[in-house]
Tab-separated table of C-alpha atoms in Angstrom:
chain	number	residue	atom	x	y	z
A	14	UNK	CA	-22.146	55.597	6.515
A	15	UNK	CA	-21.938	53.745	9.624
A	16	UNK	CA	-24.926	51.525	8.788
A	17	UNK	CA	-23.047	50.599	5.274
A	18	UNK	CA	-19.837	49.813	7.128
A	19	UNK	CA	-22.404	47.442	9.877
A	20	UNK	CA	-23.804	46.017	6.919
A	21	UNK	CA	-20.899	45.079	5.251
A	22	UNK	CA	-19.207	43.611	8.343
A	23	UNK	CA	-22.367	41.442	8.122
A	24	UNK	CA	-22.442	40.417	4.793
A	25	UNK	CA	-18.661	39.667	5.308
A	26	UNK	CA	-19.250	37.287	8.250
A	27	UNK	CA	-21.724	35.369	6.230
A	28	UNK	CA	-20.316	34.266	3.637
A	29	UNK	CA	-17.054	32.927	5.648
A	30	UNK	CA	-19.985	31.032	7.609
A	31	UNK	CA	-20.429	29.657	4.467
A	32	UNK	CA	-17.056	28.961	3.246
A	33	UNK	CA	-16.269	26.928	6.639
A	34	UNK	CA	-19.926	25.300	6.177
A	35	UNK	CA	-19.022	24.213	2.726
A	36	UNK	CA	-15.409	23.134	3.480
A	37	UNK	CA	-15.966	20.760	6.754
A	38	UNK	CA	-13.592	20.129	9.529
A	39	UNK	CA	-10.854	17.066	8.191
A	40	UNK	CA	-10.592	14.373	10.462
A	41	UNK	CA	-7.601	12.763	10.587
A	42	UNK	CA	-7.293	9.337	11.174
A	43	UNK	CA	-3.537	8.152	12.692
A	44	UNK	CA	-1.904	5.561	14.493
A	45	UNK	CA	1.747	4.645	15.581
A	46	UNK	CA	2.955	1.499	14.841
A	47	UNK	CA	6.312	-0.832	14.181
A	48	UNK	CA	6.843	-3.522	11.698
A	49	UNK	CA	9.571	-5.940	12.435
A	50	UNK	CA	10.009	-9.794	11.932
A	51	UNK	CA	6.954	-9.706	9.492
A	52	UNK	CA	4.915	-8.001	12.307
A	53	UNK	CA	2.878	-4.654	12.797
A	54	UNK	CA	2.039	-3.480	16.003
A	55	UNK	CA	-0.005	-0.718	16.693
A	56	UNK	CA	-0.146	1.536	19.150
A	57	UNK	CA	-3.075	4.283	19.614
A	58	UNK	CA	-2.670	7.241	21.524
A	59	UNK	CA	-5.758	9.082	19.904
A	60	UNK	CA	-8.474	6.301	19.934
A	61	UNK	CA	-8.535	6.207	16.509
A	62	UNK	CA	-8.710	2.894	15.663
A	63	UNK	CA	-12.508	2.629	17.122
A	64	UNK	CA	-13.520	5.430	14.032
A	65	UNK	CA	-12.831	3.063	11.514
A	66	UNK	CA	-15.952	1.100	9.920
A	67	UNK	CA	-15.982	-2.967	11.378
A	68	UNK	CA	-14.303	-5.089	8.410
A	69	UNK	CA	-12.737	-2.464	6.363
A	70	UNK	CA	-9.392	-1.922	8.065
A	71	UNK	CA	-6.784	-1.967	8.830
A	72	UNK	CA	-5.779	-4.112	5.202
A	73	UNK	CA	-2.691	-5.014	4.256
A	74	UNK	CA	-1.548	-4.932	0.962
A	75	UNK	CA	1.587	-7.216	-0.383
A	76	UNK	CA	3.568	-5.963	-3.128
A	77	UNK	CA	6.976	-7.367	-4.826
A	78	UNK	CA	9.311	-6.656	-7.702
A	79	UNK	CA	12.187	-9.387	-9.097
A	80	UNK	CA	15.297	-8.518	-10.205
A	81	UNK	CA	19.175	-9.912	-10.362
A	82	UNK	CA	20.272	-7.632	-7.316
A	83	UNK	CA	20.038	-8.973	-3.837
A	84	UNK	CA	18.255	-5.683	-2.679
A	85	UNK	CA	16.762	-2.953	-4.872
A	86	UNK	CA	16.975	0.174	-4.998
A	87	UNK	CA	15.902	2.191	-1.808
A	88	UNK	CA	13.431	4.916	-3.632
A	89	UNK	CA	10.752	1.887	-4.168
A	90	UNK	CA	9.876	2.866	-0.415
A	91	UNK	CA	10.639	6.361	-0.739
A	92	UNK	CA	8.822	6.983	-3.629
A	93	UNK	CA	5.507	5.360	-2.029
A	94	UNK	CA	5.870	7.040	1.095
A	95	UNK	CA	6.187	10.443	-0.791
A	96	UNK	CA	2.932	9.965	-3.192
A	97	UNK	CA	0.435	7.728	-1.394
A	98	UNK	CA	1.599	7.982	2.254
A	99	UNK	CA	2.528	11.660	1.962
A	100	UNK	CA	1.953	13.560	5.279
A	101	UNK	CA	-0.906	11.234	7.359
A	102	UNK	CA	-3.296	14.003	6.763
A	103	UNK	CA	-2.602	14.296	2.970
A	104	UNK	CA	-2.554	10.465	2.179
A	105	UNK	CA	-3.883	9.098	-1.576
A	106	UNK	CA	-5.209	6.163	-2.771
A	107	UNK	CA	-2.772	3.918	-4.740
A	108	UNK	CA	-3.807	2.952	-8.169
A	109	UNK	CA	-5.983	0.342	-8.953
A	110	UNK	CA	-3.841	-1.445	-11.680
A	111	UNK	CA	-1.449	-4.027	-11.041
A	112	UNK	CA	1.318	-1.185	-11.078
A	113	UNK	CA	1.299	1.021	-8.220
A	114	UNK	CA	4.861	3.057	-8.927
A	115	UNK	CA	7.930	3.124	-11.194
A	116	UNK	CA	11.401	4.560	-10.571
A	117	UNK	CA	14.728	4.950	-12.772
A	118	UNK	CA	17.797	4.227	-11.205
A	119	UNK	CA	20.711	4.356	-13.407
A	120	UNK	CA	19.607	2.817	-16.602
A	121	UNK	CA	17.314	0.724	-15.130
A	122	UNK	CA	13.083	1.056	-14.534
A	123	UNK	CA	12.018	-0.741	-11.474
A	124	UNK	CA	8.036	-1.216	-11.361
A	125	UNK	CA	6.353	-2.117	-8.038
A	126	UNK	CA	3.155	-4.927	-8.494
A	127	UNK	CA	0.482	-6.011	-6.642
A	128	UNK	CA	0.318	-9.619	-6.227
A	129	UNK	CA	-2.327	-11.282	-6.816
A	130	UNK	CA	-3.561	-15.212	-6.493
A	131	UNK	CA	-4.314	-18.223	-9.479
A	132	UNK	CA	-7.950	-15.725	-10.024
A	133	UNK	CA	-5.905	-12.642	-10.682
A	134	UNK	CA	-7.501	-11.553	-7.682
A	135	UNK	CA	-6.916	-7.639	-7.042
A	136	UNK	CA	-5.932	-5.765	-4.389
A	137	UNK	CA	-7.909	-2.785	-4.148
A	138	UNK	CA	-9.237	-0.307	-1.143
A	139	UNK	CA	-10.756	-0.672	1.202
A	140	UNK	CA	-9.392	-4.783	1.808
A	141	UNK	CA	-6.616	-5.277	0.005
A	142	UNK	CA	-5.077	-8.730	0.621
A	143	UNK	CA	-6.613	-8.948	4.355
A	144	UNK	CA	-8.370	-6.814	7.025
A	145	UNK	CA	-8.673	-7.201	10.621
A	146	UNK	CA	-11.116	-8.304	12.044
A	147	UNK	CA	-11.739	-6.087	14.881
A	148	UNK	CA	-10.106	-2.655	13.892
A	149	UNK	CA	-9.595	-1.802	17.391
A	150	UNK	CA	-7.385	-5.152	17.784
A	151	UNK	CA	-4.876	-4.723	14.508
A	152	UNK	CA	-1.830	-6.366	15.267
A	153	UNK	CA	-0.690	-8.761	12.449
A	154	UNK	CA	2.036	-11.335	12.253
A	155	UNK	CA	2.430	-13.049	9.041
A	156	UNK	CA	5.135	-15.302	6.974
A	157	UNK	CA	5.891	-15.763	3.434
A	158	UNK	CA	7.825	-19.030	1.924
A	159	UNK	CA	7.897	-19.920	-2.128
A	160	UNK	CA	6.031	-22.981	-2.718
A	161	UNK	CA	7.406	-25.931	-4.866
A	162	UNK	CA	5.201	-24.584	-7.669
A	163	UNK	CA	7.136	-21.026	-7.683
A	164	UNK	CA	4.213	-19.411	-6.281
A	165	UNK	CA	4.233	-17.707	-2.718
A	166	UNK	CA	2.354	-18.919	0.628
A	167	UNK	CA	1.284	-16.394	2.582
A	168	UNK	CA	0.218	-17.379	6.225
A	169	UNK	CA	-1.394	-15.149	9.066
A	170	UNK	CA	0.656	-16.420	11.799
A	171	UNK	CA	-1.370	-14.672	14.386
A	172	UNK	CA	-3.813	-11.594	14.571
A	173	UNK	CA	-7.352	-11.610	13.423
A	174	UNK	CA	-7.318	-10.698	10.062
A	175	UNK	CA	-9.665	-12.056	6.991
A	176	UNK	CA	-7.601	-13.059	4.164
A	177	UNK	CA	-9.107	-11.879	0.682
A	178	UNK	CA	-6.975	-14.617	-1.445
A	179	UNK	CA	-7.481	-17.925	-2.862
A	180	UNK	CA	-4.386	-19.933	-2.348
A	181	UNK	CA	-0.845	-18.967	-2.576
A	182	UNK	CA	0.121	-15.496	-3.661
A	183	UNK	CA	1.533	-15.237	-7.831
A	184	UNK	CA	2.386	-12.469	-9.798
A	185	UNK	CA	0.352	-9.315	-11.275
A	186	UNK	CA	-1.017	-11.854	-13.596
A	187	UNK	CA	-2.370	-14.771	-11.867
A	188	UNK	CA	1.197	-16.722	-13.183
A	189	UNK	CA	3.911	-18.590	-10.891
A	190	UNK	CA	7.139	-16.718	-10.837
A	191	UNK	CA	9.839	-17.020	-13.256
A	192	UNK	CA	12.823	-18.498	-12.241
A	193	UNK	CA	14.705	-18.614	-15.488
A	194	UNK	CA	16.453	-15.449	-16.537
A	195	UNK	CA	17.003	-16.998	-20.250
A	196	UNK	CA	13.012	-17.149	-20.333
A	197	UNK	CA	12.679	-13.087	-19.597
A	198	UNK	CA	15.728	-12.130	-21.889
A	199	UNK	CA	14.317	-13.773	-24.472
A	200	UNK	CA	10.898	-12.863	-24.233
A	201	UNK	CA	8.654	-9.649	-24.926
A	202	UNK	CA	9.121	-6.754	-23.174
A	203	UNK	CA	5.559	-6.508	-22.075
A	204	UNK	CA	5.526	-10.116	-20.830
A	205	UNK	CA	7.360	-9.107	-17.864
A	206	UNK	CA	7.436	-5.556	-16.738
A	207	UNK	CA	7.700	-6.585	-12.539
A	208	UNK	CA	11.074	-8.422	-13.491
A	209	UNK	CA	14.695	-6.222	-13.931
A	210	UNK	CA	16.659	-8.699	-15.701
A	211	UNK	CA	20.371	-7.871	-17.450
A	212	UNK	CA	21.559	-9.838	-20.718
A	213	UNK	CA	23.614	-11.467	-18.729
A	214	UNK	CA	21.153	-12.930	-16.425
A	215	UNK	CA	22.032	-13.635	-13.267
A	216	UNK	CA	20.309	-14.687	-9.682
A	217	UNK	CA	16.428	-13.623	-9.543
A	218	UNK	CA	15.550	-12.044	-6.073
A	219	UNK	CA	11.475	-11.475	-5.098
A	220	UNK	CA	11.524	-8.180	-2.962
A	221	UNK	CA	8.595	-7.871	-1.107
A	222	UNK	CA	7.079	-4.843	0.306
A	223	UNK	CA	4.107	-4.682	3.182
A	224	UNK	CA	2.044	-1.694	3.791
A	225	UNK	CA	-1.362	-1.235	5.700
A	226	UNK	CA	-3.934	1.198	5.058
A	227	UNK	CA	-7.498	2.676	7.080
A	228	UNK	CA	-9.644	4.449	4.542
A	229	UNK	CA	-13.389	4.558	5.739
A	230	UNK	CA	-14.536	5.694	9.065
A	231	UNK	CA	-15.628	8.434	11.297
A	232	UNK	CA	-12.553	10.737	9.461
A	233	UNK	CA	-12.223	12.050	5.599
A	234	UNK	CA	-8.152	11.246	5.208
A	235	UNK	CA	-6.671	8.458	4.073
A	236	UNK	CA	-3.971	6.594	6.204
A	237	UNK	CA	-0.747	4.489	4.757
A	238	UNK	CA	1.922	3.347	6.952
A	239	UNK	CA	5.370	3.511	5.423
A	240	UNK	CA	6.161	1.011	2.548
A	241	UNK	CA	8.272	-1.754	4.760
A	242	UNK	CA	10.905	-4.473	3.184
A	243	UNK	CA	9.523	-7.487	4.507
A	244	UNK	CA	12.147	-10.152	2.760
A	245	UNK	CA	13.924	-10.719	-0.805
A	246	UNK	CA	13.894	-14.469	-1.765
A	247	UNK	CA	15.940	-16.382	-4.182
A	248	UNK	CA	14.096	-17.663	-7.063
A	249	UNK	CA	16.891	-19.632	-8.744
C-alpha cells in the first residue's frame, strides 16, 4: 500500500512537470511612459526596452475618425484600451483592416481607421506607421498639420524613428479628406464609414488618436500604451 501511495505521488509530480514544461513562463514586456504635446516619453524601470528585437519597436500607429462634433465621444479610447491594451500582460493585436473598433453612442456609430498614405499603405504589426530606431532610445516627438490638398503631414520632429509612409497621411482609402458635408449626405453609406455626419451637416472635425506598441522580443505578451487624443482639426 505504501509503495502504491509512493508511486502515485510520483506519477502525480510528473505530469505537473509536464504541464509547467508545456505551458512556459510569460514574459512580460512593460514600460512607463507620458504622452503630452504630441510627445511620448518613456521611462524603464525593468530594462525592458533592451528585450525587444532592433527595428521592430516601439511603432506608432496613427488613427482618426471625422465627425460634426468638436470632440467625440470618450469610449473611442476606452474601448481600445479595454480590448487591445487590456491589462499589459493580456494585450491583443488590433485588427488588420482599416477598422480597428466601433462604438454606439446615442444613435450614432463612431468607427476608428487607420490612416494610411496615396499607396493605401497599411498599418500593421510589428511597424505600424514608424519604429524607433534604437528600441532602447524610444522617445518620439511628432506634429500633424492638413496640407492644402486635404491630406495630413505628419513630421517626426525629433526621436529616431523610421517612418513607414510615402508622403502625407489620407484616409483608410488612400483618398484626401472630405471637407464637404453635402458630399457625405448625399453619398453611399459605404463610401464613408470613418465620417459621422448629421442631415444637417455641419463643421467636420479629424480626431486623431496615437498609440505605440512592442510586440517581438525576448517576452511572449503584447504591449499597447493607452489610446491618446493627440488633436481634432477643422476640415471646413
Amino acid at each position: 500500500m505504501k509503495m502504491r501511495k509512493h508511486t502515485l505521488r510520483m506519477v502525480s509530480v510528473f505530469f505537473l512537470v509536464l504541464m509547467l514544461a508545456g505551458c512556459g513562463i510569460k514574459t512580460v514586456f512593460t514600460v512607463d511612459y507620458v504622452f503630452a504635446s504630441n510627445t511620448f516619453t518613456f521611462t524603464d524601470p525593468m530594462n525592458s526596452l533592451s528585450w525587444i528585437t532592433p527595428s521592430t519597436g516601439p511603432s506608432l500607429l496613427l488613427s482618426y475618425l471625422v465627425t460634426t462634433e468638436s470632440a467625440p465621444p470618450s469610449s473611442i479610447a476606452s474601448k481600445f484600451n479595454s480590448e487591445f491594451r487590456r491589462l499589459i500582460s493580456d494585450g491583443r493585436m488590433i485588427p488588420s483592416d482599416s477598422e480597428i473598433l466601433s462604438v454606439t453612442s446615442g444613435s450614432e456609430t463612431y468607427s476608428l481607421y487607420k490612416f494610411t498614405d496615396s499607396n493605401a499603405l497599411s498599418q500593421n504589426a510589428p511597424y505600424f506607421l514608424a519604429t524607433a530606431t534604437n528600441p532602447t532610445n524610444p522617445d518620439l516627438e511628432f506634429s500633424l498639420s492638413l496640407n492644402a490638398d486635404d491630406t495630413l503631414q505628419f513630421t517626426i520632429v525629433s526621436g529616431s524613428y523610421l517612418p513607414h509612409t510615402s508622403g502625407s497621411l489620407t484616409r483608410f482609402n488612400g483618398l484626401p479628406f472630405e471637407t464637404e458635408p453635402g458630399t457625405i449626405i448625399n453619398s453611399s453609406e459605404n463610401d464613408y464609414p470613418d465620417y459621422v455626419v448629421p442631415n444637417t451637416g455641419g463643421t467636420l472635425y479629424l480626431h486623431v488618436y496615437a498609440a505605440t506598441n512592442v510586440s517581438e522580443g525576448d517576452f511572449n505578451t503584447i504591449y499597447w500604451t493607452k489610446l491618446e487624443p493627440v488633436v481634432s482639426i477643422q476640415l471646413n
